[in-house]
Amino acid sequence: MKKIFLSLIMQVMLGSMLYANPIKVILDTDMDSDIDDVAALAMLHHFADLGEVEILATVSCSSDRYSDQLVHAINTAFNRPGILLGAARADAPKHAWALKSETLLKEFPSKAKRKQTMPAAELYRKVLASQPDKSVVIISLGYLNNLKDLLLSSADKYSPLTGAELVAKKVASYYCMGGTYPADTQDSSIYYGNFRPDPASTAYVSQHWPTRLVFTGGGDFAAKLKSGNILKQLPQNNIVRRAYELAKGDVSKDWSHHSADVITVWTAVRGTAPYFKETTMGYNEIDQYGRNTWKTNRDQPNHSYISDLKEGVEPEQVIEAFDAVLSRLSVTGLK
C-alpha cells in the first residue's frame, strides 16, 4: 500500500510538471444504459488527477431520471462533487440496458445541490462564455440533443453570441462517440446507439458544427478492444467496479466489455498516438434514421473519424493500456 501511495504521489507530481496547461473538458454522457460510460467518466477523473485535464462540467443528455444524479455520484466518488451538472430536456431520449443506475445510487447516493444542476444548453453557454477562446474540448458519449440545443441557442446573460458563434469562438475540438465506420449498414428499424434515438439532432450537429469534429466508432471496432475485466481487482466499494459487477455478474464471470466510450475519452485527451488511425478525408453523412456513412466524394475539413488501429498495432496492446488506467481507479478515486 505504501508503494502504491508513493506511486500516486509521483504520478500527480509528474502530471503537474508535464501538464502546465491541462485540457479543458466538458463531458456529455447519456449515463443511462451502458457501463462503459461509467468507466469513461472515471478515466477522465484519473486524467484530471494526473494534471492532464480540467473538468469544467459534466452533462447528461438522457431524460432518464437517474442519469444526472449518477454522473454526480461518480464525480463525488472521485472527489470532485462540486463539478457543475447539466440536465437534458424532459423529452430527450433514454435507454435502459446493462447499467443498474437505481441500485448504484442506493449504494453511492448523489447529493447534488439544485444550484449545481441547470438545463444543458444553459450550462454549456455559461461555461463556454467564461473560458479563453479556442480552449475547450467537448466529449459526447451519448445522444446529440444537447449539442443541437447549444448550436440553436440565442444570446443570453452569459454571452451576446448565438450558440453557433459561441462554439466557434470557444471550442477547439469536439470528440463524438457514435456510428460505425465506414458505414452503419444495420436495418433502419434498430433504435439503440447514440445516433439513432434522435436522428434529427445527430444530422444537425454533424452538418452545422463549426469547429473540429472527430467521430469515434463503435460496433466491431469497439468490440475488439474489450476492457474492464481488471476491475475485479479494485475494492468492492469502488463505484466503477460495482457498475461492472452489477452488469456482468460475480467475479467468476468475464467482465470484459466493449470500450466505445473509453476510446473517445482516451483519444480526446491523449490523442491517437501510438495506437489509433485518424481518417481525415471526407465527411460523415447521417440519414433520416440516424445511420451514418463516411463519404469521400467531397471533403468537409473539420470532419474526421477514428475507427481503426495504426498498422502493426494489435488490439491487446490497446486493451493493456486501457486496463492499466482502469486498474488505478481505486488509487486516484475513492478513498
Tab-separated table of C-alpha atoms in Angstrom:
chain	number	residue	atom	x	y	z
A	1	MET	CA	0.000	0.000	0.000
A	2	LYS	CA	2.854	2.388	0.817
A	3	LYS	CA	4.384	1.744	-2.600
A	4	ILE	CA	1.033	2.436	-4.300
A	5	PHE	CA	0.638	5.680	-2.358
A	6	LEU	CA	4.151	6.813	-3.286
A	7	SER	CA	3.485	5.876	-6.910
A	8	LEU	CA	0.341	8.003	-6.864
A	9	ILE	CA	2.242	10.979	-5.439
A	10	MET	CA	4.865	10.610	-8.175
A	11	GLN	CA	2.160	10.460	-10.871
A	12	VAL	CA	0.436	13.587	-9.589
A	13	MET	CA	3.758	15.473	-9.286
A	14	LEU	CA	4.831	14.379	-12.756
A	15	GLY	CA	1.435	15.323	-14.152
A	16	SER	CA	1.598	18.797	-12.649
A	17	MET	CA	5.030	19.318	-14.211
A	18	LEU	CA	4.153	17.945	-17.644
A	19	TYR	CA	0.686	19.448	-17.998
A	20	ALA	CA	1.008	23.094	-17.025
A	21	ASN	CA	-1.985	23.779	-19.316
A	22	PRO	CA	-4.439	20.905	-18.817
A	23	ILE	CA	-7.092	20.275	-21.456
A	24	LYS	CA	-10.367	21.961	-20.517
A	25	VAL	CA	-13.148	19.393	-20.953
A	26	ILE	CA	-16.935	19.336	-20.879
A	27	LEU	CA	-18.201	15.747	-20.902
A	28	ASP	CA	-21.720	14.968	-22.185
A	29	THR	CA	-22.977	11.444	-21.472
A	30	ASP	CA	-26.240	9.508	-21.611
A	31	MET	CA	-25.304	7.539	-18.440
A	32	ASP	CA	-28.485	5.513	-18.742
A	33	SER	CA	-27.796	2.236	-20.475
A	34	ASP	CA	-24.221	1.013	-20.696
A	35	ILE	CA	-21.361	0.592	-18.241
A	36	ASP	CA	-18.599	1.983	-20.444
A	37	ASP	CA	-19.955	5.468	-19.639
A	38	VAL	CA	-19.001	4.849	-16.010
A	39	ALA	CA	-15.506	3.684	-16.943
A	40	ALA	CA	-15.023	6.589	-19.360
A	41	LEU	CA	-16.030	9.253	-16.817
A	42	ALA	CA	-13.806	7.615	-14.197
A	43	MET	CA	-10.921	7.583	-16.685
A	44	LEU	CA	-11.455	11.309	-17.257
A	45	HIS	CA	-11.174	11.859	-13.493
A	46	HIS	CA	-7.952	9.849	-13.493
A	47	PHE	CA	-6.516	12.088	-16.200
A	48	ALA	CA	-7.583	15.088	-14.125
A	49	ASP	CA	-5.764	13.645	-11.114
A	50	LEU	CA	-2.641	13.418	-13.249
A	51	GLY	CA	-2.975	17.045	-14.317
A	52	GLU	CA	-3.819	16.280	-17.942
A	53	VAL	CA	-7.392	17.540	-17.754
A	54	GLU	CA	-9.528	20.182	-16.077
A	55	ILE	CA	-13.157	19.014	-15.940
A	56	LEU	CA	-15.277	22.132	-16.449
A	57	ALA	CA	-18.688	20.441	-16.367
A	58	THR	CA	-20.467	17.124	-16.790
A	59	VAL	CA	-23.732	16.988	-18.693
A	60	SER	CA	-26.459	14.365	-19.095
A	61	CYS	CA	-28.133	14.018	-22.482
A	62	SER	CA	-30.650	11.422	-21.262
A	63	SER	CA	-34.099	12.017	-19.817
A	64	ASP	CA	-33.643	9.007	-17.544
A	65	ARG	CA	-34.409	10.231	-14.023
A	66	TYR	CA	-31.231	8.736	-12.598
A	67	SER	CA	-28.774	9.885	-15.255
A	68	ASP	CA	-27.558	13.250	-13.961
A	69	GLN	CA	-27.615	12.017	-10.364
A	70	LEU	CA	-25.401	9.052	-11.248
A	71	VAL	CA	-22.985	11.390	-13.027
A	72	HIS	CA	-22.788	13.415	-9.816
A	73	ALA	CA	-22.313	10.260	-7.723
A	74	ILE	CA	-19.306	9.320	-9.877
A	75	ASN	CA	-17.915	12.848	-9.627
A	76	THR	CA	-18.304	12.616	-5.849
A	77	ALA	CA	-16.624	9.213	-5.708
A	78	PHE	CA	-13.623	10.749	-7.431
A	79	ASN	CA	-13.501	13.668	-5.019
A	80	ARG	CA	-14.985	16.321	-7.327
A	81	PRO	CA	-18.545	16.780	-6.012
A	82	GLY	CA	-18.624	20.457	-6.995
A	83	ILE	CA	-18.486	19.965	-10.765
A	84	LEU	CA	-21.418	21.694	-12.449
A	85	LEU	CA	-24.125	19.416	-13.848
A	86	GLY	CA	-26.255	19.842	-16.936
A	87	ALA	CA	-29.605	18.104	-17.333
A	88	ALA	CA	-31.323	17.165	-20.589
A	89	ARG	CA	-34.807	18.239	-21.603
A	90	ALA	CA	-37.693	16.042	-20.437
A	91	ASP	CA	-38.315	14.830	-23.997
A	92	ALA	CA	-34.722	13.716	-24.549
A	93	PRO	CA	-34.064	10.074	-25.477
A	94	LYS	CA	-33.327	7.440	-22.862
A	95	HIS	CA	-32.378	3.776	-22.739
A	96	ALA	CA	-32.165	1.068	-20.101
A	97	TRP	CA	-29.835	-1.867	-20.548
A	98	ALA	CA	-26.760	-3.030	-18.658
A	99	LEU	CA	-26.328	-0.081	-16.298
A	100	LYS	CA	-28.157	-0.601	-12.992
A	101	SER	CA	-28.463	3.073	-12.088
A	102	GLU	CA	-31.057	2.789	-9.334
A	103	THR	CA	-29.031	0.185	-7.441
A	104	LEU	CA	-25.818	2.163	-7.836
A	105	LEU	CA	-27.466	5.305	-6.458
A	106	LYS	CA	-28.713	3.422	-3.415
A	107	GLU	CA	-25.154	2.305	-2.696
A	108	PHE	CA	-23.449	5.552	-3.789
A	109	PRO	CA	-26.024	8.301	-3.095
A	110	SER	CA	-25.912	11.542	-5.036
A	111	LYS	CA	-26.210	14.761	-3.049
A	112	ALA	CA	-26.190	17.139	-5.986
A	113	LYS	CA	-27.394	20.568	-4.998
A	114	ARG	CA	-30.011	22.330	-7.076
A	115	LYS	CA	-27.651	25.209	-7.865
A	116	GLN	CA	-25.200	22.737	-9.432
A	117	THR	CA	-27.735	21.489	-11.969
A	118	MET	CA	-29.163	23.534	-14.818
A	119	PRO	CA	-30.547	22.911	-18.319
A	120	ALA	CA	-27.804	21.541	-20.516
A	121	ALA	CA	-27.747	24.277	-23.169
A	122	GLU	CA	-27.682	26.995	-20.498
A	123	LEU	CA	-24.812	25.272	-18.709
A	124	TYR	CA	-22.856	24.981	-21.940
A	125	ARG	CA	-23.330	28.681	-22.580
A	126	LYS	CA	-22.338	29.653	-19.034
A	127	VAL	CA	-19.176	27.563	-19.051
A	128	LEU	CA	-18.073	28.344	-22.609
A	129	ALA	CA	-18.535	32.089	-22.153
A	130	SER	CA	-16.158	32.038	-19.181
A	131	GLN	CA	-13.319	30.264	-20.994
A	132	PRO	CA	-10.495	31.531	-23.233
A	133	ASP	CA	-11.030	31.372	-26.989
A	134	LYS	CA	-10.404	28.017	-28.677
A	135	SER	CA	-9.643	26.355	-25.337
A	136	VAL	CA	-12.451	23.867	-24.663
A	137	VAL	CA	-12.727	20.231	-25.760
A	138	ILE	CA	-16.236	18.759	-25.727
A	139	ILE	CA	-16.630	15.000	-25.428
A	140	SER	CA	-20.018	13.407	-26.058
A	141	LEU	CA	-20.749	9.787	-25.164
A	142	GLY	CA	-24.445	9.737	-25.964
A	143	TYR	CA	-27.214	11.433	-27.915
A	144	LEU	CA	-26.598	14.793	-29.574
A	145	ASN	CA	-29.719	16.630	-28.386
A	146	ASN	CA	-27.811	18.915	-26.011
A	147	LEU	CA	-25.307	19.901	-28.682
A	148	LYS	CA	-28.085	20.752	-31.142
A	149	ASP	CA	-29.792	22.861	-28.471
A	150	LEU	CA	-26.495	24.638	-27.840
A	151	LEU	CA	-25.955	25.434	-31.519
A	152	LEU	CA	-29.511	26.797	-31.814
A	153	SER	CA	-29.393	28.820	-28.597
A	154	SER	CA	-29.731	32.605	-28.583
A	155	ALA	CA	-27.840	35.394	-26.877
A	156	ASP	CA	-28.404	35.497	-23.130
A	157	LYS	CA	-26.950	36.860	-19.891
A	158	TYR	CA	-23.801	34.805	-20.370
A	159	SER	CA	-22.916	35.884	-23.903
A	160	PRO	CA	-24.270	38.135	-26.687
A	161	LEU	CA	-23.290	35.441	-29.197
A	162	THR	CA	-25.575	32.824	-30.691
A	163	GLY	CA	-24.827	29.231	-29.780
A	164	ALA	CA	-23.072	28.528	-33.070
A	165	GLU	CA	-20.984	31.679	-32.698
A	166	LEU	CA	-20.106	30.826	-29.110
A	167	VAL	CA	-18.993	27.320	-30.092
A	168	ALA	CA	-16.894	28.675	-32.978
A	169	LYS	CA	-15.221	31.139	-30.613
A	170	LYS	CA	-14.592	28.939	-27.564
A	171	VAL	CA	-14.375	25.288	-28.656
A	172	ALA	CA	-11.145	23.826	-30.001
A	173	SER	CA	-12.399	20.304	-30.739
A	174	TYR	CA	-15.433	18.097	-30.288
A	175	TYR	CA	-14.990	14.317	-29.907
A	176	CYS	CA	-18.230	12.471	-30.621
A	177	MET	CA	-18.728	8.780	-29.856
A	178	GLY	CA	-21.206	7.400	-32.347
A	179	GLY	CA	-21.724	5.468	-35.534
A	180	THR	CA	-19.813	2.680	-37.216
A	181	TYR	CA	-17.256	3.257	-39.958
A	182	PRO	CA	-17.063	3.404	-42.855
A	183	ALA	CA	-20.845	2.891	-42.707
A	184	ASP	CA	-23.699	1.764	-40.495
A	185	THR	CA	-25.496	-0.843	-42.598
A	186	GLN	CA	-27.864	-2.254	-39.989
A	187	ASP	CA	-31.620	-2.232	-40.539
A	188	SER	CA	-33.301	1.147	-40.158
A	189	SER	CA	-35.682	-0.209	-37.506
A	190	ILE	CA	-32.892	-0.554	-34.924
A	191	TYR	CA	-33.259	2.160	-32.294
A	192	TYR	CA	-30.271	1.772	-29.978
A	193	GLY	CA	-26.932	3.544	-30.141
A	194	ASN	CA	-26.013	7.204	-29.847
A	195	PHE	CA	-27.157	8.425	-33.266
A	196	ARG	CA	-30.422	6.576	-33.948
A	197	PRO	CA	-32.578	7.647	-30.952
A	198	ASP	CA	-32.501	11.292	-32.148
A	199	PRO	CA	-31.556	11.316	-35.847
A	200	ALA	CA	-32.540	14.956	-36.354
A	201	SER	CA	-30.130	16.185	-33.669
A	202	THR	CA	-27.380	13.915	-34.981
A	203	ALA	CA	-27.751	15.202	-38.527
A	204	TYR	CA	-27.989	18.838	-37.464
A	205	VAL	CA	-24.860	18.738	-35.315
A	206	SER	CA	-22.918	16.832	-37.949
A	207	GLN	CA	-23.823	19.374	-40.625
A	208	HIS	CA	-23.511	22.578	-38.606
A	209	TRP	CA	-20.755	22.070	-36.050
A	210	PRO	CA	-18.296	24.926	-36.714
A	211	THR	CA	-15.034	23.555	-35.263
A	212	ARG	CA	-13.040	20.333	-35.473
A	213	LEU	CA	-15.368	17.332	-35.078
A	214	VAL	CA	-13.824	13.903	-34.514
A	215	PHE	CA	-16.142	10.895	-34.577
A	216	THR	CA	-15.066	7.709	-32.794
A	217	GLY	CA	-16.585	4.450	-33.858
A	218	GLY	CA	-18.432	1.722	-32.027
A	219	GLY	CA	-19.531	-1.610	-33.437
A	220	ASP	CA	-16.847	-4.157	-34.252
A	221	PHE	CA	-14.058	-1.654	-33.630
A	222	ALA	CA	-15.039	-1.049	-30.002
A	223	ALA	CA	-15.916	-4.717	-29.504
A	224	LYS	CA	-12.424	-5.921	-30.369
A	225	LEU	CA	-10.988	-3.606	-27.697
A	226	LYS	CA	-12.784	-5.132	-24.729
A	227	SER	CA	-11.508	-3.874	-21.385
A	228	GLY	CA	-12.611	-3.877	-17.765
A	229	ASN	CA	-12.005	-7.414	-16.546
A	230	ILE	CA	-9.184	-5.965	-14.448
A	231	LEU	CA	-11.761	-4.007	-12.412
A	232	LYS	CA	-12.262	-7.173	-10.366
A	233	GLN	CA	-9.028	-6.251	-8.590
A	234	LEU	CA	-10.454	-2.987	-7.233
A	235	PRO	CA	-12.040	-2.683	-3.775
A	236	GLN	CA	-15.677	-3.729	-3.544
A	237	ASN	CA	-16.706	-0.193	-2.566
A	238	ASN	CA	-15.449	1.237	-5.870
A	239	ILE	CA	-18.310	2.623	-7.959
A	240	VAL	CA	-16.775	1.577	-11.288
A	241	ARG	CA	-16.130	-1.969	-10.115
A	242	ARG	CA	-19.663	-2.156	-8.740
A	243	ALA	CA	-21.212	-0.955	-12.011
A	244	TYR	CA	-19.427	-3.721	-13.920
A	245	GLU	CA	-20.262	-6.302	-11.270
A	246	LEU	CA	-23.981	-5.485	-11.409
A	247	ALA	CA	-23.950	-5.773	-15.192
A	248	LYS	CA	-21.616	-8.747	-15.609
A	249	GLY	CA	-22.181	-10.928	-12.543
A	250	ASP	CA	-19.815	-12.138	-9.850
A	251	VAL	CA	-16.043	-12.411	-10.218
A	252	SER	CA	-16.292	-15.859	-11.777
A	253	LYS	CA	-17.646	-14.174	-14.917
A	254	ASP	CA	-15.713	-12.323	-17.610
A	255	TRP	CA	-16.193	-8.579	-17.092
A	256	SER	CA	-14.575	-7.559	-20.375
A	257	HIS	CA	-16.765	-5.056	-22.208
A	258	HIS	CA	-16.566	-3.019	-25.383
A	259	SER	CA	-14.604	0.205	-24.939
A	260	ALA	CA	-16.574	2.609	-27.148
A	261	ASP	CA	-16.752	5.491	-24.668
A	262	VAL	CA	-13.314	4.753	-23.235
A	263	ILE	CA	-11.806	5.128	-26.724
A	264	THR	CA	-13.398	8.564	-27.065
A	265	VAL	CA	-12.109	9.888	-23.743
A	266	TRP	CA	-8.655	8.428	-24.365
A	267	THR	CA	-8.227	9.946	-27.827
A	268	ALA	CA	-9.727	13.308	-26.815
A	269	VAL	CA	-7.156	13.632	-24.030
A	270	ARG	CA	-4.112	11.687	-25.193
A	271	GLY	CA	-4.545	11.764	-28.954
A	272	THR	CA	-4.181	8.982	-31.498
A	273	ALA	CA	-0.519	8.097	-30.929
A	274	PRO	CA	0.667	5.406	-30.697
A	275	TYR	CA	-2.433	3.273	-31.243
A	276	PHE	CA	-5.142	4.856	-33.376
A	277	LYS	CA	-5.508	5.903	-37.011
A	278	GLU	CA	-7.493	9.062	-37.804
A	279	THR	CA	-9.150	9.344	-41.207
A	280	THR	CA	-9.441	12.975	-42.257
A	281	MET	CA	-10.548	12.991	-45.907
A	282	GLY	CA	-14.324	13.054	-46.353
A	283	TYR	CA	-17.330	13.697	-44.160
A	284	ASN	CA	-19.945	11.913	-42.080
A	285	GLU	CA	-23.418	11.798	-43.644
A	286	ILE	CA	-26.400	10.989	-41.404
A	287	ASP	CA	-29.652	9.672	-42.875
A	288	GLN	CA	-33.195	10.072	-41.561
A	289	TYR	CA	-32.820	7.010	-39.317
A	290	GLY	CA	-29.547	8.116	-37.733
A	291	ARG	CA	-27.412	5.751	-39.797
A	292	ASN	CA	-24.041	7.170	-40.763
A	293	THR	CA	-21.973	6.772	-43.910
A	294	TRP	CA	-18.473	8.167	-44.389
A	295	LYS	CA	-18.494	9.826	-47.818
A	296	THR	CA	-15.401	10.751	-49.830
A	297	ASN	CA	-16.994	12.433	-52.854
A	298	ARG	CA	-16.012	15.749	-51.245
A	299	ASP	CA	-14.114	16.870	-48.164
A	300	GLN	CA	-15.534	18.552	-45.082
A	301	PRO	CA	-12.241	19.641	-43.499
A	302	ASN	CA	-13.488	19.780	-39.900
A	303	HIS	CA	-14.741	16.143	-40.017
A	304	SER	CA	-12.601	13.108	-39.228
A	305	TYR	CA	-13.107	9.699	-37.654
A	306	ILE	CA	-11.188	7.205	-35.516
A	307	SER	CA	-12.227	3.608	-36.025
A	308	ASP	CA	-9.022	1.798	-36.908
A	309	LEU	CA	-5.746	0.904	-35.274
A	310	LYS	CA	-2.453	2.007	-36.783
A	311	GLU	CA	-0.609	-0.518	-38.879
A	312	GLY	CA	1.204	-3.016	-36.687
A	313	VAL	CA	-0.810	-2.275	-33.547
A	314	GLU	CA	-2.583	-5.255	-32.027
A	315	PRO	CA	-5.817	-4.942	-30.013
A	316	GLU	CA	-4.105	-6.487	-26.997
A	317	GLN	CA	-1.733	-3.527	-26.778
A	318	VAL	CA	-4.624	-1.062	-26.529
A	319	ILE	CA	-6.547	-3.230	-24.062
A	320	GLU	CA	-3.450	-3.378	-21.865
A	321	ALA	CA	-3.168	0.428	-21.929
A	322	PHE	CA	-6.839	0.876	-21.049
A	323	ASP	CA	-6.703	-1.695	-18.258
A	324	ALA	CA	-3.556	-0.078	-16.842
A	325	VAL	CA	-5.621	3.068	-16.233
A	326	LEU	CA	-8.719	1.223	-15.032
A	327	SER	CA	-6.626	-0.702	-12.509
A	328	ARG	CA	-5.580	2.590	-10.887
A	329	LEU	CA	-9.058	3.990	-10.376
A	330	SER	CA	-9.189	2.878	-6.745
A	331	VAL	CA	-5.944	4.765	-6.081
A	332	THR	CA	-6.910	8.090	-7.602
A	333	GLY	CA	-10.617	7.759	-6.921
A	334	LEU	CA	-12.356	6.532	-3.807
A	335	LYS	CA	-10.504	6.919	-0.544
